[in-house]
Short mmCIF file of C-alpha atoms in Angstrom, two decimals:
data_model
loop_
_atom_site.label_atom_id
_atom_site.label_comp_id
_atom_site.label_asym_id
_atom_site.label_seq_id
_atom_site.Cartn_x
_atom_site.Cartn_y
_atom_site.Cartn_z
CA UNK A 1 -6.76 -9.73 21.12
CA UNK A 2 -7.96 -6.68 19.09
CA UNK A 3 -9.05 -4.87 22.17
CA UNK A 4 -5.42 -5.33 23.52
CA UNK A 5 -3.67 -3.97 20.57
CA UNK A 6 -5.39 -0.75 21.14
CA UNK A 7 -5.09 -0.76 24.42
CA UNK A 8 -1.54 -0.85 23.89
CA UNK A 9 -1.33 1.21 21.19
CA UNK A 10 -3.32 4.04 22.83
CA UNK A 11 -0.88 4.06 25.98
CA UNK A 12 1.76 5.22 23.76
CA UNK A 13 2.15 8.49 21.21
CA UNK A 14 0.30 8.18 18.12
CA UNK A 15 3.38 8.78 16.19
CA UNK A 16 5.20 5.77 17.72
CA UNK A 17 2.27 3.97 17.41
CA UNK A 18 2.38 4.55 13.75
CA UNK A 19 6.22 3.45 13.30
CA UNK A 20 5.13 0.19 15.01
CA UNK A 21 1.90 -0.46 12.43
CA UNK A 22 3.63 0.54 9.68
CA UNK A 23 6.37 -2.28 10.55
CA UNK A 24 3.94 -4.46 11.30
CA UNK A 25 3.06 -3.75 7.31
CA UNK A 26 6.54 -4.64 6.60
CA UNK A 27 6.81 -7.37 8.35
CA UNK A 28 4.04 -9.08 6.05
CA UNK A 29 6.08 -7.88 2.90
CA UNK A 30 8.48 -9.70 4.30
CA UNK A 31 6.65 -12.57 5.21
CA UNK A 32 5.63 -13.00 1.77
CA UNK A 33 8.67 -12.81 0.03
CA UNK A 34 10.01 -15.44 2.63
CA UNK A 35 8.24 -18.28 0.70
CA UNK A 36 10.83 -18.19 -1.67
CA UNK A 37 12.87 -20.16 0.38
CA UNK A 38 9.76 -22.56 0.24
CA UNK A 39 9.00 -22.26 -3.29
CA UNK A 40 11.07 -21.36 -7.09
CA UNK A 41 7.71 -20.61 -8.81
CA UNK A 42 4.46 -19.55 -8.48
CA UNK A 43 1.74 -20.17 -10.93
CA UNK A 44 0.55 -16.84 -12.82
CA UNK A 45 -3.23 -17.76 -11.98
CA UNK A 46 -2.40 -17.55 -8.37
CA UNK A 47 -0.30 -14.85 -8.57
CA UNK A 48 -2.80 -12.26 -10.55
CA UNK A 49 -5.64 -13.85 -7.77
CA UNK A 50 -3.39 -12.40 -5.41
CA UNK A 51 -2.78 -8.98 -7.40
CA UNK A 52 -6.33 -8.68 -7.51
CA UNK A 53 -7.14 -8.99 -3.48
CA UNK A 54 -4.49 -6.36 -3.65
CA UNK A 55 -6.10 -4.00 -5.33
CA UNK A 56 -9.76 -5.08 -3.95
CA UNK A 57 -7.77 -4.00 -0.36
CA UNK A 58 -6.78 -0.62 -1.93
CA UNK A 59 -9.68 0.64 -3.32
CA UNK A 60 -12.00 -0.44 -0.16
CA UNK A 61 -9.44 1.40 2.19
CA UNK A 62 -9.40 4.35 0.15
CA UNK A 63 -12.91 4.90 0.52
CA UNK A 64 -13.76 3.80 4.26
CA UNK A 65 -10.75 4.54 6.07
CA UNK A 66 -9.68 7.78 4.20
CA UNK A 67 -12.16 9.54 1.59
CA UNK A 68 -14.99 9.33 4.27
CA UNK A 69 -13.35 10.25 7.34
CA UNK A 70 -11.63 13.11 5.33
CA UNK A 71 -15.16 14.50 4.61
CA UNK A 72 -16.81 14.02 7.42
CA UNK A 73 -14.52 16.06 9.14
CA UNK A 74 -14.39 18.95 6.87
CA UNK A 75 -16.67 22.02 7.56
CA UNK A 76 -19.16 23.57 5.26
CA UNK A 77 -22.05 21.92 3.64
CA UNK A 78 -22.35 20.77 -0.30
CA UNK A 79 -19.26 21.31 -2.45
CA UNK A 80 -17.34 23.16 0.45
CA UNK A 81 -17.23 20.36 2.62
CA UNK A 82 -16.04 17.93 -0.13
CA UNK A 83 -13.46 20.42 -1.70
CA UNK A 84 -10.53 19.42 0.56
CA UNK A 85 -11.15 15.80 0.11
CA UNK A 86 -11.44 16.70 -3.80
CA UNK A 87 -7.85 18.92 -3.85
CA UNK A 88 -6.17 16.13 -1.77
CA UNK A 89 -7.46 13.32 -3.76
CA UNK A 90 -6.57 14.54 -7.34
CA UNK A 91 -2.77 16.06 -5.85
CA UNK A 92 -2.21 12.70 -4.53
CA UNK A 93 -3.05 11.31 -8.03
CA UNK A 94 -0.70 14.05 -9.52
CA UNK A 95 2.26 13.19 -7.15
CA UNK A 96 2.32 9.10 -8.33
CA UNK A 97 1.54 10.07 -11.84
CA UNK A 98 4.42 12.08 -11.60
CA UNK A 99 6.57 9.41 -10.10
CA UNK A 100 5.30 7.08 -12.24
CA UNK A 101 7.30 9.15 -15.13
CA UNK A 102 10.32 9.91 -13.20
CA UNK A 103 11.12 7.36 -11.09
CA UNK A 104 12.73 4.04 -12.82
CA UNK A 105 10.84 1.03 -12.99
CA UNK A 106 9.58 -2.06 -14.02
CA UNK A 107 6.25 -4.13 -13.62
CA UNK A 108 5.67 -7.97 -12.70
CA UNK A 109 6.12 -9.02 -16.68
CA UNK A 110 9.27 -7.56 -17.16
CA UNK A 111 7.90 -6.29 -20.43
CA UNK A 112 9.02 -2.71 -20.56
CA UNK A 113 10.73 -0.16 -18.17
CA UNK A 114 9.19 3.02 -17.54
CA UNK A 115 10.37 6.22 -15.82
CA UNK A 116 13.87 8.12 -17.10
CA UNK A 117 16.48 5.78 -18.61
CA UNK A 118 18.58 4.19 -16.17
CA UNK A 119 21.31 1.39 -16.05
CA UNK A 120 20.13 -0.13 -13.41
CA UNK A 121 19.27 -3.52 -13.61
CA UNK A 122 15.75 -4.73 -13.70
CA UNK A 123 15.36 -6.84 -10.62
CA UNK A 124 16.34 -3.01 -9.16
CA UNK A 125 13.31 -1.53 -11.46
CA UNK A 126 11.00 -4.31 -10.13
CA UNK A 127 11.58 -3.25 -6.53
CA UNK A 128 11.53 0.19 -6.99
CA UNK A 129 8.17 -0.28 -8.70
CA UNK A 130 6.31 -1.97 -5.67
CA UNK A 131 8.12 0.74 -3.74
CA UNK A 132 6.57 3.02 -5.47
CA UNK A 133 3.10 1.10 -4.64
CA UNK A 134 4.02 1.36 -1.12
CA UNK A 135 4.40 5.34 -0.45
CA UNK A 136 1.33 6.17 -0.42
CA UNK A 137 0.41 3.02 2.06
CA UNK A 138 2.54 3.92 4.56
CA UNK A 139 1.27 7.71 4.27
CA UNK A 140 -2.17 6.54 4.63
CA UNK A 141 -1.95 4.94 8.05
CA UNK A 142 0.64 7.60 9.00
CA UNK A 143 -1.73 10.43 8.65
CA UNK A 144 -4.37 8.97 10.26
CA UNK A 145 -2.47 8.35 13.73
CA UNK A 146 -1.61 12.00 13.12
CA UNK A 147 -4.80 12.60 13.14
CA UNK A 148 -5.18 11.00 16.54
CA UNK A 149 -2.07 13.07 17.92
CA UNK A 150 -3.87 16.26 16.74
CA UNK A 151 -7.12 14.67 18.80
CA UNK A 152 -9.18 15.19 15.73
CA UNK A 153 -12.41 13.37 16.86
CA UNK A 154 -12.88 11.05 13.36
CA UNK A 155 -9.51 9.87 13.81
CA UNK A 156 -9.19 7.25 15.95
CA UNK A 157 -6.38 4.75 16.87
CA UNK A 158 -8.86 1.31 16.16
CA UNK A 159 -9.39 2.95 12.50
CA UNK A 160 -5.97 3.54 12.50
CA UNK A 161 -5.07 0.13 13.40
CA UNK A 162 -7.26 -1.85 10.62
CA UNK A 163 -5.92 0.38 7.73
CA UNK A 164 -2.82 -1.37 8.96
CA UNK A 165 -3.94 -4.34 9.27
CA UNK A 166 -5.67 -4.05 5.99
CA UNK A 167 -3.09 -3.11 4.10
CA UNK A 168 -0.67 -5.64 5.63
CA UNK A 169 -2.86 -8.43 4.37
CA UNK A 170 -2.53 -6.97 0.88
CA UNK A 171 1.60 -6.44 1.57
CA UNK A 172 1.33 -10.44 2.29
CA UNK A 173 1.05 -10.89 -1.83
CA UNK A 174 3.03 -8.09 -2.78
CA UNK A 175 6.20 -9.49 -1.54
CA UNK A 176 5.36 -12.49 -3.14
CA UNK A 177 4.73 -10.54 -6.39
CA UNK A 178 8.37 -9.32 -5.95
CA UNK A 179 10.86 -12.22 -4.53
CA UNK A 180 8.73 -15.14 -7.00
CA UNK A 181 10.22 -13.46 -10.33
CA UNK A 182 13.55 -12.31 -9.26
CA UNK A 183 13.80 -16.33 -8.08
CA UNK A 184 12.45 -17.09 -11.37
CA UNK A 185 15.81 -15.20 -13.20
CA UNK A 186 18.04 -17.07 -11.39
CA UNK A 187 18.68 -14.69 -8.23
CA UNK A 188 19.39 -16.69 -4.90
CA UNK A 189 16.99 -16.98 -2.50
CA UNK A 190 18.49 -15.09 0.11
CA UNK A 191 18.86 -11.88 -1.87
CA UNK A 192 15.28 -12.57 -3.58
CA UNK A 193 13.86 -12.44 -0.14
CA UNK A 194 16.05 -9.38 0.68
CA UNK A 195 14.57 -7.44 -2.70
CA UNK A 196 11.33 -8.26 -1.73
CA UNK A 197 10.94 -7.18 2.00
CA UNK A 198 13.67 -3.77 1.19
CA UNK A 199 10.44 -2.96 -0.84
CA UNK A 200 8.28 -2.26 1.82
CA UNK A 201 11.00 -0.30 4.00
CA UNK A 202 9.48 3.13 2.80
CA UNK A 203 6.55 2.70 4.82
CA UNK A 204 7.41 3.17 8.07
CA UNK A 205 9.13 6.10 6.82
CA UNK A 206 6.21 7.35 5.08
CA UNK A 207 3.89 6.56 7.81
CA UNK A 208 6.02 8.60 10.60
CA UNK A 209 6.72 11.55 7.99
CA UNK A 210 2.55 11.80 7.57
CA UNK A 211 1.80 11.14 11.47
CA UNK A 212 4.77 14.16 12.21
CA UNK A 213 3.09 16.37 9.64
CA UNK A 214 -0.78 15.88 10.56
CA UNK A 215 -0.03 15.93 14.19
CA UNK A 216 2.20 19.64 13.68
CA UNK A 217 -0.64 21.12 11.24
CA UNK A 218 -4.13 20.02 12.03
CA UNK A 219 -5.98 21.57 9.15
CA UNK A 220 -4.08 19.32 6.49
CA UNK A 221 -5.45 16.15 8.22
CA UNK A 222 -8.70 16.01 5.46
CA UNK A 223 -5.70 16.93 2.69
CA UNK A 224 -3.51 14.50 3.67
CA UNK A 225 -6.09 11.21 4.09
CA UNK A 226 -7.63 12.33 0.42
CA UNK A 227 -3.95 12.71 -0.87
CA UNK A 228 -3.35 9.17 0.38
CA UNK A 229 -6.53 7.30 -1.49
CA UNK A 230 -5.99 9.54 -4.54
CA UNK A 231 -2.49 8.27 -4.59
CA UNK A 232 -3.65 4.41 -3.84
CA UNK A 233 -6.24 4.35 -6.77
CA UNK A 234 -3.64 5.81 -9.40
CA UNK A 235 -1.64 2.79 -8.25
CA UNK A 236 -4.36 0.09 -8.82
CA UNK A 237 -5.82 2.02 -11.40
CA UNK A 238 -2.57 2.24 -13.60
CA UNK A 239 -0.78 -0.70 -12.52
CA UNK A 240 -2.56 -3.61 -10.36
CA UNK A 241 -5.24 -4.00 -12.08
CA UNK A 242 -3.55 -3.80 -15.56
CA UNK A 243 -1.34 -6.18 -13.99
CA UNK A 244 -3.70 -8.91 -13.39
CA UNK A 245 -4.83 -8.50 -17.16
CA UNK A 246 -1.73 -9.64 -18.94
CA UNK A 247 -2.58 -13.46 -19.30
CA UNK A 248 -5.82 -15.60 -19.22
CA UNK A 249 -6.76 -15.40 -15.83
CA UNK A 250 -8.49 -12.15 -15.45
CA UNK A 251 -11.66 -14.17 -13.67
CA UNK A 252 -9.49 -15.16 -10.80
CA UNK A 253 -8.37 -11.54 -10.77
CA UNK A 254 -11.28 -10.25 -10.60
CA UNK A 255 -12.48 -12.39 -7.55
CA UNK A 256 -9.06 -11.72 -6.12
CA UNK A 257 -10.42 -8.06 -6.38
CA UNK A 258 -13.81 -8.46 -4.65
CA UNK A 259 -12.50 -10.90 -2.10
CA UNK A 260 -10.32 -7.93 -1.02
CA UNK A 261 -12.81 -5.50 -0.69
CA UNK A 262 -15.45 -7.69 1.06
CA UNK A 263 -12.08 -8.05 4.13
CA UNK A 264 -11.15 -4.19 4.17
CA UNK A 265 -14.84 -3.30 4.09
CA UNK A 266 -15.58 -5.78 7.11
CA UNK A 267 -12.64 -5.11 8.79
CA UNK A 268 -13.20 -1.06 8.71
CA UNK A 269 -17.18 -1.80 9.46
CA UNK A 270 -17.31 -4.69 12.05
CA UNK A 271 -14.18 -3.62 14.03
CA UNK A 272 -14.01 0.10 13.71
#
């Protein structure tokens, strides 16, 4: 079934290949959050378990499906060929830490908002903070069917394809992490499911902007993959992980977490 998938997917552009695996991503976001039509509640053990496959997901896809590529297509030898893959990484970094401060949100606990002062309510900050988780995601597969549209030989549509895949499995979670709370403070299920998906809609726009831009400008293909994993890592660094770490089940967090990298690791090796 794999095999057919990229068959397919290699018969048409890489760009409109990357609008169709980047709603494949949403679809699984939605998916997620549709189990609040199933369930009210979700035990927090389960929940941070979850959280932490997310971020096990992250960090593995970071590395094998974007920091390596993006050097081992770079030129030079020794700290030229890592430099663009060292500038990307640390400006994608910059650009969430900068959302992070600007952008209204809130996290999973409801403790405390972050960003500038809004009104808006908090089931709107909750959504706009897994949004925020969900940029750089979309940008990552985006760029790297770019990369395939620019025929840049280390990009390839079946790597492509399992960052997608990937990072759908870890979108599962997420829109469970979003629709169980808003059900929680009394919203109905319908719009609790609507919240959740609406917070994976950015990707597919993310992942067409990054294909559009890689495939137009080459050179910014090593940039652009490093600017994607630097931007993924801020997110589990400053939020997932810290996440999972608000109650007593940091254990089942941290197997959530190496669970998720053993997948993305064996989906990037075996398959790609």
């Amino acid at each position: 079934m794999f095999e057919s998938i990229i068959d397919y997917l290699e018969s048409i552009h890489p760009v409109q290949a990357a609008l169709y695996a980047t709603l494949f991503t949403w679809f699984l976001t939605a998916l997620g959050s549709s189990l609040v039509f199933l369930f009210k509640n979700m035990s927090r053990a389960a929940l941070d378990g979850m959280l932490g496959f997310t971020g096990g997901v992250m960090v593995a896809a970071s590395f094998w499906s974007l920091l390596a590529p993006a050097i081992a297509m770079s030129s030079g030898e020794g700290f030229v060929k890592v430099l663009p893959s060292v500038v990307g990484f640390l400006a994608g970094s910059l650009f969430l830490f900068g959302l992070d401060k600007v952008l209204p949100h809130v996290h999973i606990n409801f403790k405390e908002a972050e960003g500038i002062k809004s009104p808006w309510q908090r089931t709107t900050l909750l959504v706009l903070a897994i949004t925020l988780h969900n940029i750089p995601e979309g940008l990552a597969v985006g760029v790297l069917f770019g990369g395939v549209a620019a025929g840049v030989p280390e990009a390839s549509i079946a790597g492509a394809t399992i960052l997608a895949i990937g990072i759908g499995l870890q979108n599962f979670p997420e829109g469970i992490a979003v629709s169980m709370p808003l059900r929680r403070m009394g919203m109905s299920r319908s719009r609790s499911f609507l919240y959740g998906q609406a917070s994976a809609l950015v990707e597919p726009i993310a992942g067409v902007v990054g294909a559009l831009a890689v495939s137009f400008f080459t050179p910014v293909l090593p940039y652009a993959l490093a600017f994607a994993a630097g931007a993924m890592l801020f997110v589990v660094v400053e939020e997932v992980i810290p996440e999972t770490q608000q109650d007593r089940n940091t254990d089942i967090a941290s197997l959530g977490f190496m669970g998720g990298f053993v997948v993305m690791m064996s989906l990037d090796v075996a398959l790609g």
